[in-house]
Amino acid sequence: MQADLDASLGLEPGRPREAAWRMRLLCRALAATCVIVAVTLPATILFMWMFQDGETLYRAALADPSAQISAHVPHDLALWQRLAGAALTLVPAVFTAVGLLKARRCFRLFAAGTYFDPEVVRGLRGFAGMTAVSVALGLLMRAPASAVISLSNPPGERFVTLGLASGDLRDLFFAGMVWAIAAVMAKAVVLARENAAFV
């Protein structure tokens, strides 16, 4: 039975412990990566708004680096524009960071050998939910963030940008998949508890 299970999981006979060790090492690395990204993402956004030129920030506000710029974008921005733009852009980034910390909780549980647990389900749902909220807020903040860049322009040359980037759709699709996986895991947790009750 164990040999059949190992074969179905792609494990070589007699080496399940090594595979489990590698999986736990990978989960620890992913948990650490979640923390690093959760910390560096807001810092990177703040750095970008403080030191990048207006055209680069406008492309970032569009969430499309390849976008063609037809509006007059000032090269230099005032400090208040940079601070306001950073504050607006940090709003969705904070939710992304919170979602990554929830994903970290899942990876830590996996590294500890805990799989069918309500905490795993909550972590997966939290990550999916925070990702979806981050995308929605990113869409809402895109217009005021782009407007902030052009507020120093003369009348008639100010603009507000609206749009849905391909990355937004990708992130929403990914969040939906994780939410579906969490629903399956929730059923697995119930089945595992029922099986444990019969033992």
PDB file of C-alpha atoms in Angstrom:
ATOM      1  CA  MET A   1       0.000   0.000   0.000  1.00  0.00           C
ATOM      2  CA  GLN A   2       2.749   2.473   0.951  1.00  0.00           C
ATOM      3  CA  ALA A   3       4.701   1.531  -2.175  1.00  0.00           C
ATOM      4  CA  ASP A   4       1.641   2.235  -4.323  1.00  0.00           C
ATOM      5  CA  LEU A   5       1.168   5.587  -2.578  1.00  0.00           C
ATOM      6  CA  ASP A   6       4.805   6.528  -3.090  1.00  0.00           C
ATOM      7  CA  ALA A   7       4.577   5.581  -6.763  1.00  0.00           C
ATOM      8  CA  SER A   8       1.411   7.663  -7.251  1.00  0.00           C
ATOM      9  CA  LEU A   9       3.221  10.657  -5.740  1.00  0.00           C
ATOM     10  CA  GLY A  10       6.228  10.142  -7.969  1.00  0.00           C
ATOM     11  CA  LEU A  11       8.488   9.032  -5.115  1.00  0.00           C
ATOM     12  CA  GLU A  12      11.213   6.470  -5.599  1.00  0.00           C
ATOM     13  CA  PRO A  13      10.784   3.313  -3.524  1.00  0.00           C
ATOM     14  CA  GLY A  14      12.471   3.593  -0.160  1.00  0.00           C
ATOM     15  CA  ARG A  15      12.986   7.343  -0.402  1.00  0.00           C
ATOM     16  CA  PRO A  16       9.778   8.902   0.995  1.00  0.00           C
ATOM     17  CA  ARG A  17      11.616  10.428   3.951  1.00  0.00           C
ATOM     18  CA  GLU A  18      14.056  12.211   1.656  1.00  0.00           C
ATOM     19  CA  ALA A  19      11.192  13.526  -0.460  1.00  0.00           C
ATOM     20  CA  ALA A  20       9.370  14.717   2.664  1.00  0.00           C
ATOM     21  CA  TRP A  21      12.532  16.460   3.856  1.00  0.00           C
ATOM     22  CA  ARG A  22      12.900  18.224   0.521  1.00  0.00           C
ATOM     23  CA  MET A  23       9.278  19.295   0.602  1.00  0.00           C
ATOM     24  CA  ARG A  24       9.644  20.708   4.091  1.00  0.00           C
ATOM     25  CA  LEU A  25      12.814  22.545   3.059  1.00  0.00           C
ATOM     26  CA  LEU A  26      10.987  24.014   0.077  1.00  0.00           C
ATOM     27  CA  CYS A  27       8.080  25.127   2.278  1.00  0.00           C
ATOM     28  CA  ARG A  28      10.486  26.813   4.696  1.00  0.00           C
ATOM     29  CA  ALA A  29      12.097  28.647   1.789  1.00  0.00           C
ATOM     30  CA  LEU A  30       8.707  29.741   0.455  1.00  0.00           C
ATOM     31  CA  ALA A  31       7.652  30.931   3.919  1.00  0.00           C
ATOM     32  CA  ALA A  32      10.811  33.035   4.143  1.00  0.00           C
ATOM     33  CA  THR A  33      10.217  34.375   0.629  1.00  0.00           C
ATOM     34  CA  CYS A  34       6.709  35.477   1.584  1.00  0.00           C
ATOM     35  CA  VAL A  35       8.130  37.569   4.434  1.00  0.00           C
ATOM     36  CA  ILE A  36      10.830  39.083   2.233  1.00  0.00           C
ATOM     37  CA  VAL A  37       8.364  40.076  -0.487  1.00  0.00           C
ATOM     38  CA  ALA A  38       5.822  41.371   2.040  1.00  0.00           C
ATOM     39  CA  VAL A  39       8.485  43.694   3.474  1.00  0.00           C
ATOM     40  CA  THR A  40      10.257  44.741   0.283  1.00  0.00           C
ATOM     41  CA  LEU A  41       7.117  45.391  -1.804  1.00  0.00           C
ATOM     42  CA  PRO A  42       5.980  48.500   0.128  1.00  0.00           C
ATOM     43  CA  ALA A  43       9.593  49.652   0.448  1.00  0.00           C
ATOM     44  CA  THR A  44      10.095  49.312  -3.312  1.00  0.00           C
ATOM     45  CA  ILE A  45       6.931  51.292  -4.051  1.00  0.00           C
ATOM     46  CA  LEU A  46       7.998  54.076  -1.690  1.00  0.00           C
ATOM     47  CA  PHE A  47      11.485  54.163  -3.214  1.00  0.00           C
ATOM     48  CA  MET A  48      10.035  54.318  -6.727  1.00  0.00           C
ATOM     49  CA  TRP A  49       7.752  57.254  -5.946  1.00  0.00           C
ATOM     50  CA  MET A  50      10.552  59.139  -4.218  1.00  0.00           C
ATOM     51  CA  PHE A  51      13.235  58.806  -6.889  1.00  0.00           C
ATOM     52  CA  GLN A  52      11.754  57.839 -10.291  1.00  0.00           C
ATOM     53  CA  ASP A  53      10.852  60.349 -13.000  1.00  0.00           C
ATOM     54  CA  GLY A  54       7.270  61.231 -13.893  1.00  0.00           C
ATOM     55  CA  GLU A  55       7.089  59.117 -17.052  1.00  0.00           C
ATOM     56  CA  THR A  56       8.221  55.991 -15.223  1.00  0.00           C
ATOM     57  CA  LEU A  57       5.686  56.620 -12.467  1.00  0.00           C
ATOM     58  CA  TYR A  58       2.926  57.187 -15.003  1.00  0.00           C
ATOM     59  CA  ARG A  59       3.664  53.835 -16.621  1.00  0.00           C
ATOM     60  CA  ALA A  60       3.623  52.245 -13.170  1.00  0.00           C
ATOM     61  CA  ALA A  61       0.265  53.890 -12.404  1.00  0.00           C
ATOM     62  CA  LEU A  62      -1.064  52.354 -15.602  1.00  0.00           C
ATOM     63  CA  ALA A  63       0.365  48.990 -14.514  1.00  0.00           C
ATOM     64  CA  ASP A  64       1.537  48.614 -18.109  1.00  0.00           C
ATOM     65  CA  PRO A  65       5.230  49.422 -18.757  1.00  0.00           C
ATOM     66  CA  SER A  66       4.707  49.114 -22.522  1.00  0.00           C
ATOM     67  CA  ALA A  67       1.848  51.639 -22.675  1.00  0.00           C
ATOM     68  CA  GLN A  68       2.080  54.459 -25.194  1.00  0.00           C
ATOM     69  CA  ILE A  69       2.033  57.837 -23.467  1.00  0.00           C
ATOM     70  CA  SER A  70       0.024  60.455 -25.333  1.00  0.00           C
ATOM     71  CA  ALA A  71      -0.545  62.873 -22.432  1.00  0.00           C
ATOM     72  CA  HIS A  72       1.951  65.459 -21.251  1.00  0.00           C
ATOM     73  CA  VAL A  73       3.739  63.824 -18.323  1.00  0.00           C
ATOM     74  CA  PRO A  74       6.021  66.079 -16.264  1.00  0.00           C
ATOM     75  CA  HIS A  75       9.522  64.739 -15.784  1.00  0.00           C
ATOM     76  CA  ASP A  76       9.949  66.180 -12.293  1.00  0.00           C
ATOM     77  CA  LEU A  77       7.287  65.920  -9.596  1.00  0.00           C
ATOM     78  CA  ALA A  78       6.815  67.940  -6.438  1.00  0.00           C
ATOM     79  CA  LEU A  79       7.375  66.248  -3.111  1.00  0.00           C
ATOM     80  CA  TRP A  80       3.662  66.369  -2.260  1.00  0.00           C
ATOM     81  CA  GLN A  81       2.850  64.627  -5.540  1.00  0.00           C
ATOM     82  CA  ARG A  82       5.327  61.869  -4.775  1.00  0.00           C
ATOM     83  CA  LEU A  83       4.021  61.406  -1.239  1.00  0.00           C
ATOM     84  CA  ALA A  84       0.373  61.386  -2.370  1.00  0.00           C
ATOM     85  CA  GLY A  85       1.088  58.942  -5.192  1.00  0.00           C
ATOM     86  CA  ALA A  86       3.041  56.678  -2.867  1.00  0.00           C
ATOM     87  CA  ALA A  87       0.219  56.687  -0.318  1.00  0.00           C
ATOM     88  CA  LEU A  88      -2.366  55.770  -2.962  1.00  0.00           C
ATOM     89  CA  THR A  89      -0.225  53.015  -4.441  1.00  0.00           C
ATOM     90  CA  LEU A  90       0.657  51.578  -1.052  1.00  0.00           C
ATOM     91  CA  VAL A  91      -3.007  50.870  -0.233  1.00  0.00           C
ATOM     92  CA  PRO A  92      -3.317  47.760  -2.460  1.00  0.00           C
ATOM     93  CA  ALA A  93       0.286  46.801  -1.689  1.00  0.00           C
ATOM     94  CA  VAL A  94      -0.547  46.526   2.023  1.00  0.00           C
ATOM     95  CA  PHE A  95      -3.301  44.010   1.268  1.00  0.00           C
ATOM     96  CA  THR A  96      -0.890  42.056  -0.917  1.00  0.00           C
ATOM     97  CA  ALA A  97       1.599  41.975   1.946  1.00  0.00           C
ATOM     98  CA  VAL A  98      -1.060  40.759   4.380  1.00  0.00           C
ATOM     99  CA  GLY A  99      -2.023  38.020   1.928  1.00  0.00           C
ATOM    100  CA  LEU A 100       1.609  36.928   1.656  1.00  0.00           C
ATOM    101  CA  LEU A 101       1.850  36.668   5.436  1.00  0.00           C
ATOM    102  CA  LYS A 102      -1.230  34.436   5.428  1.00  0.00           C
ATOM    103  CA  ALA A 103       0.382  32.293   2.738  1.00  0.00           C
ATOM    104  CA  ARG A 104       3.497  32.131   4.929  1.00  0.00           C
ATOM    105  CA  ARG A 105       1.378  30.595   7.689  1.00  0.00           C
ATOM    106  CA  CYS A 106       0.352  27.822   5.294  1.00  0.00           C
ATOM    107  CA  PHE A 107       3.923  27.087   4.258  1.00  0.00           C
ATOM    108  CA  ARG A 108       5.054  26.970   7.894  1.00  0.00           C
ATOM    109  CA  LEU A 109       2.329  24.428   8.640  1.00  0.00           C
ATOM    110  CA  PHE A 110       3.365  22.360   5.612  1.00  0.00           C
ATOM    111  CA  ALA A 111       6.981  22.506   6.764  1.00  0.00           C
ATOM    112  CA  ALA A 112       5.866  21.196  10.159  1.00  0.00           C
ATOM    113  CA  GLY A 113       4.079  18.280   8.504  1.00  0.00           C
ATOM    114  CA  THR A 114       0.565  19.675   9.038  1.00  0.00           C
ATOM    115  CA  TYR A 115      -1.602  19.513   5.931  1.00  0.00           C
ATOM    116  CA  PHE A 116      -5.256  18.819   6.706  1.00  0.00           C
ATOM    117  CA  ASP A 117      -5.852  21.530   9.269  1.00  0.00           C
ATOM    118  CA  PRO A 118      -8.361  24.401   9.495  1.00  0.00           C
ATOM    119  CA  GLU A 119      -5.455  26.849   9.803  1.00  0.00           C
ATOM    120  CA  VAL A 120      -4.287  25.824   6.339  1.00  0.00           C
ATOM    121  CA  VAL A 121      -7.754  26.494   4.934  1.00  0.00           C
ATOM    122  CA  ARG A 122      -7.912  29.892   6.644  1.00  0.00           C
ATOM    123  CA  GLY A 123      -4.472  30.769   5.339  1.00  0.00           C
ATOM    124  CA  LEU A 124      -5.343  29.851   1.757  1.00  0.00           C
ATOM    125  CA  ARG A 125      -8.642  31.732   1.896  1.00  0.00           C
ATOM    126  CA  GLY A 126      -6.915  34.706   3.471  1.00  0.00           C
ATOM    127  CA  PHE A 127      -4.301  34.818   0.745  1.00  0.00           C
ATOM    128  CA  ALA A 128      -6.915  34.512  -2.020  1.00  0.00           C
ATOM    129  CA  GLY A 129      -9.154  37.120  -0.428  1.00  0.00           C
ATOM    130  CA  MET A 130      -6.363  39.625   0.170  1.00  0.00           C
ATOM    131  CA  THR A 131      -5.137  39.170  -3.402  1.00  0.00           C
ATOM    132  CA  ALA A 132      -8.597  39.865  -4.805  1.00  0.00           C
ATOM    133  CA  VAL A 133      -9.011  42.932  -2.588  1.00  0.00           C
ATOM    134  CA  SER A 134      -5.574  44.169  -3.631  1.00  0.00           C
ATOM    135  CA  VAL A 135      -6.493  43.923  -7.316  1.00  0.00           C
ATOM    136  CA  ALA A 136      -9.792  45.737  -6.743  1.00  0.00           C
ATOM    137  CA  LEU A 137      -8.110  48.518  -4.781  1.00  0.00           C
ATOM    138  CA  GLY A 138      -5.397  48.753  -7.400  1.00  0.00           C
ATOM    139  CA  LEU A 139      -8.042  49.477 -10.015  1.00  0.00           C
ATOM    140  CA  LEU A 140      -9.659  52.104  -7.793  1.00  0.00           C
ATOM    141  CA  MET A 141      -6.361  53.799  -6.908  1.00  0.00           C
ATOM    142  CA  ARG A 142      -5.091  53.862 -10.486  1.00  0.00           C
ATOM    143  CA  ALA A 143      -7.200  56.877 -11.436  1.00  0.00           C
ATOM    144  CA  PRO A 144      -6.239  59.180  -8.523  1.00  0.00           C
ATOM    145  CA  ALA A 145      -2.603  58.033  -8.694  1.00  0.00           C
ATOM    146  CA  SER A 146      -2.367  58.998 -12.349  1.00  0.00           C
ATOM    147  CA  ALA A 147      -4.208  62.266 -11.655  1.00  0.00           C
ATOM    148  CA  VAL A 148      -1.699  63.197  -8.971  1.00  0.00           C
ATOM    149  CA  ILE A 149       1.099  63.002 -11.544  1.00  0.00           C
ATOM    150  CA  SER A 150      -0.567  65.593 -13.816  1.00  0.00           C
ATOM    151  CA  LEU A 151      -1.926  68.013 -11.203  1.00  0.00           C
ATOM    152  CA  SER A 152       1.011  70.352 -11.739  1.00  0.00           C
ATOM    153  CA  ASN A 153       0.237  70.572 -15.469  1.00  0.00           C
ATOM    154  CA  PRO A 154      -1.510  73.666 -16.865  1.00  0.00           C
ATOM    155  CA  PRO A 155      -5.322  73.505 -17.254  1.00  0.00           C
ATOM    156  CA  GLY A 156      -6.271  71.347 -20.188  1.00  0.00           C
ATOM    157  CA  GLU A 157      -3.220  69.104 -19.817  1.00  0.00           C
ATOM    158  CA  ARG A 158      -4.318  67.248 -16.700  1.00  0.00           C
ATOM    159  CA  PHE A 159      -5.571  63.697 -17.021  1.00  0.00           C
ATOM    160  CA  VAL A 160      -7.042  60.703 -15.231  1.00  0.00           C
ATOM    161  CA  THR A 161      -6.200  57.203 -16.382  1.00  0.00           C
ATOM    162  CA  LEU A 162      -8.569  54.251 -16.156  1.00  0.00           C
ATOM    163  CA  GLY A 163      -7.790  50.748 -17.320  1.00  0.00           C
ATOM    164  CA  LEU A 164      -7.632  47.042 -16.658  1.00  0.00           C
ATOM    165  CA  ALA A 165      -4.217  45.487 -17.231  1.00  0.00           C
ATOM    166  CA  SER A 166      -3.599  41.853 -18.135  1.00  0.00           C
ATOM    167  CA  GLY A 167      -1.797  41.420 -14.832  1.00  0.00           C
ATOM    168  CA  ASP A 168      -5.001  42.307 -12.972  1.00  0.00           C
ATOM    169  CA  LEU A 169      -6.903  39.521 -14.721  1.00  0.00           C
ATOM    170  CA  ARG A 170      -4.072  37.089 -14.053  1.00  0.00           C
ATOM    171  CA  ASP A 171      -4.021  37.924 -10.345  1.00  0.00           C
ATOM    172  CA  LEU A 172      -7.803  37.595 -10.066  1.00  0.00           C
ATOM    173  CA  PHE A 173      -7.699  34.235 -11.835  1.00  0.00           C
ATOM    174  CA  PHE A 174      -4.924  33.056  -9.523  1.00  0.00           C
ATOM    175  CA  ALA A 175      -6.861  34.212  -6.448  1.00  0.00           C
ATOM    176  CA  GLY A 176      -9.900  32.291  -7.681  1.00  0.00           C
ATOM    177  CA  MET A 177      -7.855  29.129  -8.115  1.00  0.00           C
ATOM    178  CA  VAL A 178      -6.409  29.404  -4.601  1.00  0.00           C
ATOM    179  CA  TRP A 179      -9.909  29.972  -3.185  1.00  0.00           C
ATOM    180  CA  ALA A 180     -11.123  26.839  -4.978  1.00  0.00           C
ATOM    181  CA  ILE A 181      -8.171  24.858  -3.607  1.00  0.00           C
ATOM    182  CA  ALA A 182      -9.038  26.136  -0.129  1.00  0.00           C
ATOM    183  CA  ALA A 183     -12.607  24.861  -0.577  1.00  0.00           C
ATOM    184  CA  VAL A 184     -11.271  21.424  -1.523  1.00  0.00           C
ATOM    185  CA  MET A 185      -8.898  21.482   1.447  1.00  0.00           C
ATOM    186  CA  ALA A 186     -11.804  22.330   3.751  1.00  0.00           C
ATOM    187  CA  LYS A 187     -13.601  19.180   2.604  1.00  0.00           C
ATOM    188  CA  ALA A 188     -10.383  17.197   3.053  1.00  0.00           C
ATOM    189  CA  VAL A 189     -10.089  18.467   6.637  1.00  0.00           C
ATOM    190  CA  VAL A 190     -13.619  17.262   7.387  1.00  0.00           C
ATOM    191  CA  LEU A 191     -12.917  13.850   5.862  1.00  0.00           C
ATOM    192  CA  ALA A 192      -9.637  13.540   7.764  1.00  0.00           C
ATOM    193  CA  ARG A 193     -11.402  14.254  11.047  1.00  0.00           C
ATOM    194  CA  GLU A 194     -14.116  11.760  10.261  1.00  0.00           C
ATOM    195  CA  ASN A 195     -11.549   9.086   9.434  1.00  0.00           C
ATOM    196  CA  ALA A 196      -9.641   9.853  12.616  1.00  0.00           C
ATOM    197  CA  ALA A 197     -12.834   9.410  14.626  1.00  0.00           C
ATOM    198  CA  PHE A 198     -13.213   5.862  13.307  1.00  0.00           C
ATOM    199  CA  VAL A 199      -9.653   4.853  14.209  1.00  0.00           C
TER     200      VAL A 199
END
